[in-house]
Amino acid sequence: MAGFALAQLFVGPVSDHFGRKPVMVAGLALFLAASLLCVVAPTIEWLLVGRFLQAFGGAAGPVLARAAVRDIYDPIAAGRALSHMASTMAL
């Protein structure tokens, strides 16, 4: 949870600077590398580090999805699309 929460503070501004796609690819690569770390973790501490990094990399998806909606739609349509996304996530 902490990794996911912290990553949301960084992913948005970084994607504004470098673009959405490179940040998404980097987030997925970090998630994959952290997953492999979890598989080979020799101790619980390494497993916790891997899980933290998984959350940090996994935060790119939801953050960039919301940012892409704001990029694509006008403010009224973006609000509608974001509300649909939120209600779908709640299910």
Tab-separated table of C-alpha atoms in Angstrom:
chain	number	residue	atom	x	y	z
A	1	MET	CA	0.000	0.000	0.000
A	2	ALA	CA	2.772	2.432	0.847
A	3	GLY	CA	4.569	1.841	-2.445
A	4	PHE	CA	1.363	2.325	-4.421
A	5	ALA	CA	0.507	5.517	-2.537
A	6	LEU	CA	3.997	6.994	-2.856
A	7	ALA	CA	4.289	6.141	-6.537
A	8	GLN	CA	1.127	8.061	-7.361
A	9	LEU	CA	2.856	11.243	-6.227
A	10	PHE	CA	5.714	10.689	-8.687
A	11	VAL	CA	4.190	8.949	-11.711
A	12	GLY	CA	1.952	11.830	-12.796
A	13	PRO	CA	4.592	14.574	-12.903
A	14	VAL	CA	7.167	12.228	-14.436
A	15	SER	CA	4.712	11.241	-17.177
A	16	ASP	CA	3.975	14.916	-17.838
A	17	HIS	CA	7.676	15.457	-18.444
A	18	PHE	CA	8.675	12.263	-20.310
A	19	GLY	CA	5.365	11.192	-21.839
A	20	ARG	CA	2.798	8.569	-20.904
A	21	LYS	CA	4.140	5.595	-22.857
A	22	PRO	CA	7.759	5.566	-21.579
A	23	VAL	CA	6.566	5.891	-17.988
A	24	MET	CA	4.044	3.068	-18.478
A	25	VAL	CA	6.737	0.824	-19.959
A	26	ALA	CA	9.087	1.672	-17.081
A	27	GLY	CA	6.350	0.937	-14.533
A	28	LEU	CA	5.584	-2.421	-16.118
A	29	ALA	CA	9.301	-3.268	-16.303
A	30	LEU	CA	9.708	-2.417	-12.618
A	31	PHE	CA	6.660	-4.532	-11.791
A	32	LEU	CA	8.097	-7.474	-13.741
A	33	ALA	CA	11.539	-7.166	-12.144
A	34	ALA	CA	9.983	-6.901	-8.683
A	35	SER	CA	7.862	-9.983	-9.384
A	36	LEU	CA	10.998	-11.921	-10.260
A	37	LEU	CA	12.609	-10.645	-7.065
A	38	CYS	CA	9.633	-11.974	-5.104
A	39	VAL	CA	10.022	-15.383	-6.752
A	40	VAL	CA	13.671	-15.720	-5.744
A	41	ALA	CA	13.489	-13.859	-2.412
A	42	PRO	CA	15.639	-15.740	0.096
A	43	THR	CA	14.129	-14.036	3.168
A	44	ILE	CA	10.925	-12.317	4.175
A	45	GLU	CA	12.714	-8.961	4.082
A	46	TRP	CA	13.566	-9.387	0.393
A	47	LEU	CA	10.001	-10.469	-0.264
A	48	LEU	CA	8.741	-7.265	1.368
A	49	VAL	CA	11.149	-5.191	-0.739
A	50	GLY	CA	9.880	-6.972	-3.846
A	51	ARG	CA	6.261	-6.359	-2.903
A	52	PHE	CA	6.976	-2.667	-2.251
A	53	LEU	CA	8.595	-2.348	-5.677
A	54	GLN	CA	5.696	-4.230	-7.273
A	55	ALA	CA	3.290	-1.685	-5.845
A	56	PHE	CA	5.520	1.178	-6.969
A	57	GLY	CA	5.609	-0.151	-10.535
A	58	GLY	CA	1.972	-1.197	-10.534
A	59	ALA	CA	0.798	2.305	-9.701
A	60	ALA	CA	1.688	3.452	-13.210
A	61	GLY	CA	-1.373	1.780	-14.738
A	62	PRO	CA	-4.194	3.450	-12.820
A	63	VAL	CA	-2.451	6.825	-12.634
A	64	LEU	CA	-1.685	6.953	-16.338
A	65	ALA	CA	-5.157	5.705	-17.268
A	66	ARG	CA	-6.692	8.675	-15.470
A	67	ALA	CA	-4.121	11.032	-16.987
A	68	ALA	CA	-4.854	9.699	-20.481
A	69	VAL	CA	-8.583	10.310	-20.001
A	70	ARG	CA	-7.828	13.913	-19.039
A	71	ASP	CA	-5.613	14.244	-22.136
A	72	ILE	CA	-8.148	12.804	-24.584
A	73	TYR	CA	-11.504	14.202	-23.475
A	74	ASP	CA	-12.831	17.689	-22.876
A	75	PRO	CA	-13.578	18.521	-19.207
A	76	ILE	CA	-17.257	17.475	-19.287
A	77	ALA	CA	-16.629	14.192	-21.107
A	78	ALA	CA	-13.560	13.513	-18.955
A	79	GLY	CA	-15.645	13.833	-15.808
A	80	ARG	CA	-18.145	11.360	-17.203
A	81	ALA	CA	-15.410	8.916	-18.257
A	82	LEU	CA	-13.643	9.182	-14.897
A	83	SER	CA	-16.905	8.528	-13.051
A	84	HIS	CA	-17.448	5.408	-15.174
A	85	MET	CA	-13.914	4.286	-14.382
A	86	ALA	CA	-14.441	4.846	-10.660
A	87	SER	CA	-17.734	2.955	-10.573
A	88	THR	CA	-16.202	0.080	-12.542
A	89	MET	CA	-13.271	-0.102	-10.124
A	90	ALA	CA	-15.675	-0.131	-7.188
A	91	LEU	CA	-17.320	-3.269	-8.497
